[in-house]
Amino acid sequence: MENLIEKVALFIHESPKVVVFTGAGVSTESGIPDFRSPDGIWARYDPEDFTIQRFVSDREARKRNWRLRKEMFSADYRPNPAHYAIAELERIGKLSCVITQNIDGLHHVAGNSEEKIVELHGTVKNAKCLSCDDRLPLGEVLKRIDQGEEDPHCEKCGGLLKAATVSFGEAMPPAEMRRAEQCSRECDLFIVVGSSLVVYPAAGMPLVAKRSGARLVIINYTSTDMDAIADAVIHNKAGAVMEAILEKVKERAI
Ligand code: NAD
């Protein structure tokens, strides 16, 4: 593994434009479960319940959806060494952007600046009305649920409230998709951290980067279908690996 860490640090050293692409696996060491690990969310919830069509048509599915939101995001989660290493990449001037599938906001908390973060699947910081698109802090909606509302609706227009995240079957945010594609096309190095790379269209970004001539690095606990086309693959925990890589990058810069 030492050699691989050295290799990725060298890639970063040689690359003016680095894109980091994160998935749920970058946040498991912060205590937030991912979807597809054996102890992940899909071991306890049915993914079919989390389509936008089900959310809109089925009150019971909405209640389960809110229960999952509370379960996943009520604690005060903190960034872990992987998030801090990605923030450090920005500080040393290497990061062109961090494209994240995550909705937990931990890249912001770790210190990446707003303009460097592309949240492809939205954020749990806010809730949105599916009718008038009004936005409000998710905490306000969770408080209403705590006070007994099971299926909260918009106080302005009566529409359905939902976390401001992209559910299965829901359209991707166009501006974020454009930015993610542009960053992926223009980078020299694309580093995947903690993603199974099965959720499209987000998982298409490493392919865009690779086809445009960038090197591809995958840091993920388990193997992915894209390992075969990567220039380096590290099957280990993101926190220790990213921290070690950044240490090497900084040694080289001295
Ligand atoms: P996923 O659950 O499909 O895959 C996570 C991957 O991370 C797995 O392959 C697993 O082996 C790996 N992993 C787990 N812990 C790791 C660690 N400590 N170090 C390295 N790798 C680790 O997640 P995905 O690819 O992001 O795609 C699914 C969807 O999950 C995304 O759309 C995202 O919105 C959503 N999601 C987000 C959060 C979050 O915001 N924290 C949590 C759960 C799910």
Short mmCIF file of N, CA and C in Angstrom, two decimals, residues 73-203:
data_model
loop_
_atom_site.label_atom_id
_atom_site.label_comp_id
_atom_site.label_asym_id
_atom_site.label_seq_id
_atom_site.Cartn_x
_atom_site.Cartn_y
_atom_site.Cartn_z
N PHE A 73 -29.51 11.84 9.98
CA PHE A 73 -28.89 13.15 10.08
C PHE A 73 -29.26 13.95 11.34
N SER A 74 -29.78 13.30 12.37
CA SER A 74 -30.11 14.06 13.58
C SER A 74 -28.87 14.28 14.45
N ALA A 75 -27.89 13.36 14.38
CA ALA A 75 -26.69 13.50 15.22
C ALA A 75 -25.81 14.62 14.67
N ASP A 76 -24.89 15.08 15.51
CA ASP A 76 -23.98 16.14 15.08
C ASP A 76 -22.74 15.48 14.47
N TYR A 77 -22.85 15.11 13.19
CA TYR A 77 -21.74 14.43 12.53
C TYR A 77 -20.61 15.40 12.24
N ARG A 78 -19.38 14.92 12.37
CA ARG A 78 -18.20 15.75 12.12
C ARG A 78 -17.42 15.18 10.95
N PRO A 79 -16.70 16.02 10.22
CA PRO A 79 -15.85 15.50 9.14
C PRO A 79 -14.78 14.57 9.72
N ASN A 80 -14.25 13.68 8.89
CA ASN A 80 -13.18 12.76 9.32
C ASN A 80 -11.91 13.09 8.51
N PRO A 81 -10.80 12.39 8.76
CA PRO A 81 -9.55 12.76 8.09
C PRO A 81 -9.64 12.79 6.56
N ALA A 82 -10.53 12.01 5.96
CA ALA A 82 -10.66 12.06 4.49
C ALA A 82 -11.21 13.42 4.04
N HIS A 83 -12.25 13.91 4.72
CA HIS A 83 -12.79 15.23 4.37
C HIS A 83 -11.71 16.31 4.56
N TYR A 84 -10.97 16.22 5.68
CA TYR A 84 -9.95 17.25 5.95
C TYR A 84 -8.84 17.20 4.91
N ALA A 85 -8.49 15.98 4.45
CA ALA A 85 -7.43 15.87 3.43
C ALA A 85 -7.90 16.53 2.13
N ILE A 86 -9.17 16.39 1.80
CA ILE A 86 -9.70 17.01 0.56
C ILE A 86 -9.71 18.54 0.71
N ALA A 87 -10.02 19.02 1.92
CA ALA A 87 -9.96 20.47 2.17
C ALA A 87 -8.51 20.96 2.05
N GLU A 88 -7.58 20.13 2.50
CA GLU A 88 -6.16 20.47 2.42
C GLU A 88 -5.71 20.57 0.95
N LEU A 89 -6.24 19.69 0.10
CA LEU A 89 -5.92 19.75 -1.34
C LEU A 89 -6.29 21.12 -1.90
N GLU A 90 -7.42 21.65 -1.45
CA GLU A 90 -7.81 22.99 -1.91
C GLU A 90 -6.83 24.03 -1.36
N ARG A 91 -6.48 23.90 -0.08
CA ARG A 91 -5.60 24.89 0.56
C ARG A 91 -4.25 24.98 -0.15
N ILE A 92 -3.75 23.84 -0.64
CA ILE A 92 -2.44 23.87 -1.31
C ILE A 92 -2.58 24.18 -2.82
N GLY A 93 -3.79 24.51 -3.24
CA GLY A 93 -3.97 25.01 -4.61
C GLY A 93 -4.10 23.94 -5.68
N LYS A 94 -4.40 22.72 -5.30
CA LYS A 94 -4.47 21.64 -6.28
C LYS A 94 -5.89 21.32 -6.75
N LEU A 95 -6.87 21.65 -5.92
CA LEU A 95 -8.23 21.15 -6.17
C LEU A 95 -9.00 22.02 -7.15
N SER A 96 -9.43 21.42 -8.27
CA SER A 96 -10.28 22.23 -9.13
C SER A 96 -11.73 22.14 -8.66
N CYS A 97 -12.18 20.98 -8.20
CA CYS A 97 -13.46 20.94 -7.49
C CYS A 97 -13.64 19.58 -6.81
N VAL A 98 -14.53 19.55 -5.83
CA VAL A 98 -14.96 18.28 -5.25
C VAL A 98 -16.41 18.05 -5.68
N ILE A 99 -16.58 17.00 -6.47
CA ILE A 99 -17.93 16.64 -6.92
C ILE A 99 -18.43 15.60 -5.93
N THR A 100 -19.51 15.89 -5.25
CA THR A 100 -19.97 14.91 -4.26
C THR A 100 -21.38 14.43 -4.56
N GLN A 101 -21.57 13.12 -4.32
CA GLN A 101 -22.92 12.56 -4.38
C GLN A 101 -23.56 12.68 -3.01
N ASN A 102 -22.76 13.10 -2.02
CA ASN A 102 -23.26 13.12 -0.65
C ASN A 102 -24.15 14.32 -0.39
N ILE A 103 -25.00 14.14 0.59
CA ILE A 103 -25.99 15.16 0.91
C ILE A 103 -25.75 15.68 2.33
N ASP A 104 -24.60 15.26 2.94
CA ASP A 104 -24.39 15.53 4.37
C ASP A 104 -23.72 16.86 4.68
N GLY A 105 -23.23 17.56 3.67
CA GLY A 105 -22.62 18.89 3.89
C GLY A 105 -21.26 18.85 4.57
N LEU A 106 -20.63 17.68 4.69
CA LEU A 106 -19.39 17.60 5.48
C LEU A 106 -18.17 18.21 4.77
N HIS A 107 -18.22 18.32 3.43
CA HIS A 107 -17.10 19.01 2.76
C HIS A 107 -17.08 20.50 3.14
N HIS A 108 -18.26 21.09 3.28
CA HIS A 108 -18.32 22.50 3.72
C HIS A 108 -17.73 22.60 5.13
N VAL A 109 -18.18 21.71 6.01
CA VAL A 109 -17.74 21.79 7.41
C VAL A 109 -16.23 21.58 7.51
N ALA A 110 -15.68 20.72 6.64
CA ALA A 110 -14.23 20.43 6.69
C ALA A 110 -13.40 21.61 6.20
N GLY A 111 -14.02 22.54 5.47
CA GLY A 111 -13.27 23.73 5.06
C GLY A 111 -13.13 23.94 3.57
N ASN A 112 -13.71 23.07 2.74
CA ASN A 112 -13.73 23.38 1.30
C ASN A 112 -14.65 24.57 1.08
N SER A 113 -14.27 25.43 0.14
CA SER A 113 -15.09 26.62 -0.06
C SER A 113 -16.27 26.31 -0.98
N GLU A 114 -17.32 27.07 -0.77
CA GLU A 114 -18.58 26.87 -1.48
C GLU A 114 -18.36 26.71 -2.99
N GLU A 115 -17.50 27.57 -3.56
CA GLU A 115 -17.34 27.56 -5.03
C GLU A 115 -16.59 26.33 -5.53
N LYS A 116 -15.97 25.57 -4.63
CA LYS A 116 -15.25 24.36 -5.07
C LYS A 116 -16.12 23.10 -4.94
N ILE A 117 -17.29 23.23 -4.31
CA ILE A 117 -18.10 22.04 -4.03
C ILE A 117 -19.27 21.94 -5.02
N VAL A 118 -19.40 20.78 -5.66
CA VAL A 118 -20.56 20.54 -6.53
C VAL A 118 -21.38 19.43 -5.89
N GLU A 119 -22.55 19.79 -5.38
CA GLU A 119 -23.40 18.79 -4.71
C GLU A 119 -24.39 18.25 -5.75
N LEU A 120 -24.07 17.08 -6.30
CA LEU A 120 -24.89 16.55 -7.40
C LEU A 120 -26.26 16.06 -6.93
N HIS A 121 -26.33 15.62 -5.67
CA HIS A 121 -27.59 15.04 -5.20
C HIS A 121 -28.28 15.89 -4.14
N GLY A 122 -27.93 17.20 -4.12
CA GLY A 122 -28.61 18.10 -3.19
C GLY A 122 -28.01 18.04 -1.80
N THR A 123 -28.80 18.53 -0.82
CA THR A 123 -28.29 18.65 0.54
C THR A 123 -29.41 18.43 1.56
N VAL A 124 -29.04 17.83 2.69
CA VAL A 124 -30.04 17.69 3.76
C VAL A 124 -30.09 18.92 4.66
N LYS A 125 -29.33 19.95 4.30
CA LYS A 125 -29.43 21.18 5.11
C LYS A 125 -30.82 21.79 4.96
N ASN A 126 -31.42 21.60 3.77
CA ASN A 126 -32.71 22.25 3.49
C ASN A 126 -33.80 21.25 3.15
N ALA A 127 -35.04 21.74 3.28
CA ALA A 127 -36.18 21.01 2.73
C ALA A 127 -36.73 21.87 1.59
N LYS A 128 -37.46 21.24 0.66
CA LYS A 128 -38.04 22.02 -0.44
C LYS A 128 -39.50 21.62 -0.60
N CYS A 129 -40.28 22.59 -1.10
CA CYS A 129 -41.66 22.28 -1.43
C CYS A 129 -41.71 21.78 -2.87
N LEU A 130 -42.33 20.63 -3.07
CA LEU A 130 -42.35 20.05 -4.42
C LEU A 130 -43.30 20.81 -5.35
N SER A 131 -44.15 21.72 -4.79
CA SER A 131 -45.05 22.50 -5.65
C SER A 131 -44.50 23.88 -5.96
N CYS A 132 -44.16 24.68 -4.91
CA CYS A 132 -43.74 26.07 -5.17
C CYS A 132 -42.24 26.24 -5.06
N ASP A 133 -41.49 25.16 -4.78
CA ASP A 133 -40.03 25.18 -4.69
C ASP A 133 -39.50 26.07 -3.56
N ASP A 134 -40.37 26.43 -2.61
CA ASP A 134 -39.87 27.19 -1.45
C ASP A 134 -38.84 26.34 -0.71
N ARG A 135 -37.80 26.98 -0.17
CA ARG A 135 -36.76 26.27 0.60
C ARG A 135 -36.82 26.72 2.04
N LEU A 136 -36.58 25.80 2.96
CA LEU A 136 -36.51 26.15 4.38
C LEU A 136 -35.55 25.18 5.06
N PRO A 137 -34.97 25.57 6.22
CA PRO A 137 -34.03 24.66 6.88
C PRO A 137 -34.70 23.33 7.24
N LEU A 138 -33.99 22.23 6.93
CA LEU A 138 -34.57 20.92 7.21
C LEU A 138 -34.91 20.78 8.70
N GLY A 139 -34.06 21.40 9.56
CA GLY A 139 -34.28 21.30 11.01
C GLY A 139 -35.67 21.77 11.40
N GLU A 140 -36.18 22.80 10.71
CA GLU A 140 -37.53 23.30 11.04
C GLU A 140 -38.59 22.23 10.76
N VAL A 141 -38.39 21.49 9.67
CA VAL A 141 -39.38 20.45 9.32
C VAL A 141 -39.26 19.28 10.31
N LEU A 142 -38.01 18.93 10.66
CA LEU A 142 -37.84 17.82 11.60
C LEU A 142 -38.45 18.18 12.96
N LYS A 143 -38.38 19.48 13.33
CA LYS A 143 -38.98 19.91 14.60
C LYS A 143 -40.51 19.73 14.54
N ARG A 144 -41.09 20.07 13.40
CA ARG A 144 -42.55 19.88 13.25
C ARG A 144 -42.91 18.40 13.37
N ILE A 145 -42.03 17.54 12.83
CA ILE A 145 -42.31 16.09 12.93
C ILE A 145 -42.22 15.65 14.38
N ASP A 146 -41.20 16.19 15.09
CA ASP A 146 -41.06 15.87 16.53
C ASP A 146 -42.31 16.29 17.30
N GLN A 147 -42.94 17.37 16.82
CA GLN A 147 -44.13 17.88 17.53
C GLN A 147 -45.42 17.17 17.10
N GLY A 148 -45.28 16.13 16.24
CA GLY A 148 -46.44 15.29 15.96
C GLY A 148 -46.92 15.28 14.52
N GLU A 149 -46.39 16.20 13.67
CA GLU A 149 -46.80 16.19 12.25
C GLU A 149 -46.14 14.99 11.59
N GLU A 150 -46.91 14.12 10.97
CA GLU A 150 -46.30 12.92 10.38
C GLU A 150 -45.91 13.13 8.93
N ASP A 151 -46.66 14.01 8.24
CA ASP A 151 -46.50 14.18 6.80
C ASP A 151 -46.52 15.68 6.48
N PRO A 152 -45.40 16.37 6.76
CA PRO A 152 -45.43 17.84 6.70
C PRO A 152 -45.66 18.40 5.30
N HIS A 153 -46.48 19.46 5.24
CA HIS A 153 -46.77 20.14 3.98
C HIS A 153 -46.31 21.59 4.07
N CYS A 154 -46.15 22.22 2.89
CA CYS A 154 -45.66 23.60 2.79
C CYS A 154 -46.66 24.56 3.43
N GLU A 155 -46.16 25.46 4.28
CA GLU A 155 -47.07 26.41 4.95
C GLU A 155 -47.50 27.52 4.00
N LYS A 156 -46.78 27.68 2.87
CA LYS A 156 -47.13 28.74 1.92
C LYS A 156 -48.18 28.28 0.91
N CYS A 157 -48.01 27.06 0.36
CA CYS A 157 -48.92 26.66 -0.73
C CYS A 157 -49.60 25.31 -0.47
N GLY A 158 -49.23 24.62 0.60
CA GLY A 158 -49.87 23.34 0.90
C GLY A 158 -49.26 22.15 0.17
N GLY A 159 -48.20 22.40 -0.64
CA GLY A 159 -47.55 21.29 -1.38
C GLY A 159 -46.78 20.36 -0.44
N LEU A 160 -46.27 19.28 -1.03
CA LEU A 160 -45.53 18.31 -0.23
C LEU A 160 -44.13 18.83 0.07
N LEU A 161 -43.69 18.67 1.32
CA LEU A 161 -42.31 19.01 1.67
C LEU A 161 -41.45 17.76 1.58
N LYS A 162 -40.22 17.95 1.14
CA LYS A 162 -39.27 16.84 1.01
C LYS A 162 -37.88 17.40 1.27
N ALA A 163 -36.97 16.58 1.77
CA ALA A 163 -35.58 17.04 1.91
C ALA A 163 -35.09 17.48 0.53
N ALA A 164 -34.23 18.51 0.50
CA ALA A 164 -33.77 19.06 -0.80
C ALA A 164 -32.66 18.20 -1.38
N THR A 165 -32.98 16.92 -1.54
CA THR A 165 -32.02 15.97 -2.10
C THR A 165 -32.65 15.38 -3.37
N VAL A 166 -31.81 14.76 -4.20
CA VAL A 166 -32.31 14.18 -5.44
C VAL A 166 -32.68 12.72 -5.17
N SER A 167 -33.97 12.41 -5.23
CA SER A 167 -34.41 11.03 -5.01
C SER A 167 -34.28 10.24 -6.31
N PHE A 168 -34.33 8.90 -6.20
CA PHE A 168 -34.33 8.09 -7.42
C PHE A 168 -35.51 8.52 -8.28
N GLY A 169 -35.25 8.70 -9.58
CA GLY A 169 -36.33 9.08 -10.50
C GLY A 169 -36.52 10.57 -10.62
N GLU A 170 -35.81 11.35 -9.79
CA GLU A 170 -35.96 12.81 -9.83
C GLU A 170 -34.86 13.39 -10.73
N ALA A 171 -35.18 14.52 -11.40
CA ALA A 171 -34.20 15.11 -12.33
C ALA A 171 -32.97 15.60 -11.57
N MET A 172 -31.81 15.48 -12.22
CA MET A 172 -30.57 16.00 -11.64
C MET A 172 -30.58 17.52 -11.78
N PRO A 173 -29.92 18.24 -10.84
CA PRO A 173 -29.86 19.70 -10.97
C PRO A 173 -28.99 20.08 -12.17
N PRO A 174 -29.54 20.81 -13.16
CA PRO A 174 -28.80 21.02 -14.42
C PRO A 174 -27.50 21.81 -14.24
N ALA A 175 -27.50 22.85 -13.42
CA ALA A 175 -26.28 23.66 -13.28
C ALA A 175 -25.15 22.82 -12.67
N GLU A 176 -25.49 22.03 -11.66
CA GLU A 176 -24.46 21.19 -11.01
C GLU A 176 -23.94 20.13 -11.97
N MET A 177 -24.84 19.55 -12.78
CA MET A 177 -24.41 18.54 -13.76
C MET A 177 -23.44 19.15 -14.77
N ARG A 178 -23.80 20.37 -15.24
CA ARG A 178 -22.92 21.03 -16.23
C ARG A 178 -21.54 21.29 -15.63
N ARG A 179 -21.54 21.77 -14.38
CA ARG A 179 -20.25 22.08 -13.74
C ARG A 179 -19.43 20.82 -13.51
N ALA A 180 -20.10 19.77 -13.06
CA ALA A 180 -19.39 18.50 -12.80
C ALA A 180 -18.79 17.97 -14.10
N GLU A 181 -19.55 18.04 -15.18
CA GLU A 181 -19.05 17.53 -16.47
C GLU A 181 -17.86 18.36 -16.95
N GLN A 182 -17.99 19.67 -16.78
CA GLN A 182 -16.90 20.54 -17.24
C GLN A 182 -15.62 20.27 -16.43
N CYS A 183 -15.74 20.22 -15.10
CA CYS A 183 -14.56 19.94 -14.25
C CYS A 183 -13.96 18.59 -14.61
N SER A 184 -14.81 17.59 -14.86
CA SER A 184 -14.32 16.24 -15.17
C SER A 184 -13.57 16.24 -16.51
N ARG A 185 -14.11 17.00 -17.48
CA ARG A 185 -13.47 17.08 -18.81
C ARG A 185 -12.12 17.77 -18.75
N GLU A 186 -12.02 18.77 -17.86
CA GLU A 186 -10.83 19.64 -17.90
C GLU A 186 -9.74 19.22 -16.92
N CYS A 187 -9.99 18.21 -16.08
CA CYS A 187 -8.99 17.90 -15.05
C CYS A 187 -7.86 17.02 -15.60
N ASP A 188 -6.75 16.97 -14.83
CA ASP A 188 -5.63 16.08 -15.18
C ASP A 188 -5.70 14.79 -14.37
N LEU A 189 -6.35 14.90 -13.22
CA LEU A 189 -6.41 13.75 -12.30
C LEU A 189 -7.78 13.73 -11.65
N PHE A 190 -8.41 12.54 -11.65
CA PHE A 190 -9.76 12.39 -11.09
C PHE A 190 -9.67 11.31 -10.01
N ILE A 191 -9.95 11.70 -8.78
CA ILE A 191 -9.81 10.75 -7.66
C ILE A 191 -11.19 10.42 -7.08
N VAL A 192 -11.57 9.16 -7.17
CA VAL A 192 -12.84 8.70 -6.58
C VAL A 192 -12.55 8.29 -5.13
N VAL A 193 -13.37 8.78 -4.19
CA VAL A 193 -13.19 8.38 -2.78
C VAL A 193 -14.52 7.88 -2.23
N GLY A 194 -14.60 6.58 -1.95
CA GLY A 194 -15.77 6.03 -1.26
C GLY A 194 -17.05 6.02 -2.06
N SER A 195 -16.97 5.49 -3.27
CA SER A 195 -18.21 5.34 -4.06
C SER A 195 -18.22 3.99 -4.76
N SER A 196 -19.39 3.35 -4.75
CA SER A 196 -19.53 2.07 -5.46
C SER A 196 -19.60 2.29 -6.98
N LEU A 197 -19.77 3.54 -7.40
CA LEU A 197 -19.82 3.92 -8.82
C LEU A 197 -20.92 3.17 -9.58
N VAL A 198 -22.06 3.02 -8.93
CA VAL A 198 -23.17 2.37 -9.63
C VAL A 198 -24.36 3.31 -9.83
N VAL A 199 -24.32 4.49 -9.19
CA VAL A 199 -25.47 5.40 -9.30
C VAL A 199 -25.20 6.41 -10.42
N TYR A 200 -25.94 6.23 -11.52
CA TYR A 200 -25.79 7.13 -12.67
C TYR A 200 -26.89 8.19 -12.63
N PRO A 201 -26.67 9.38 -13.21
CA PRO A 201 -25.54 9.76 -14.07
C PRO A 201 -24.27 10.16 -13.34
N ALA A 202 -24.31 10.30 -12.00
CA ALA A 202 -23.10 10.76 -11.29
C ALA A 202 -21.89 9.88 -11.61
N ALA A 203 -22.11 8.57 -11.63
CA ALA A 203 -20.99 7.64 -11.84
C ALA A 203 -20.39 7.72 -13.24
#
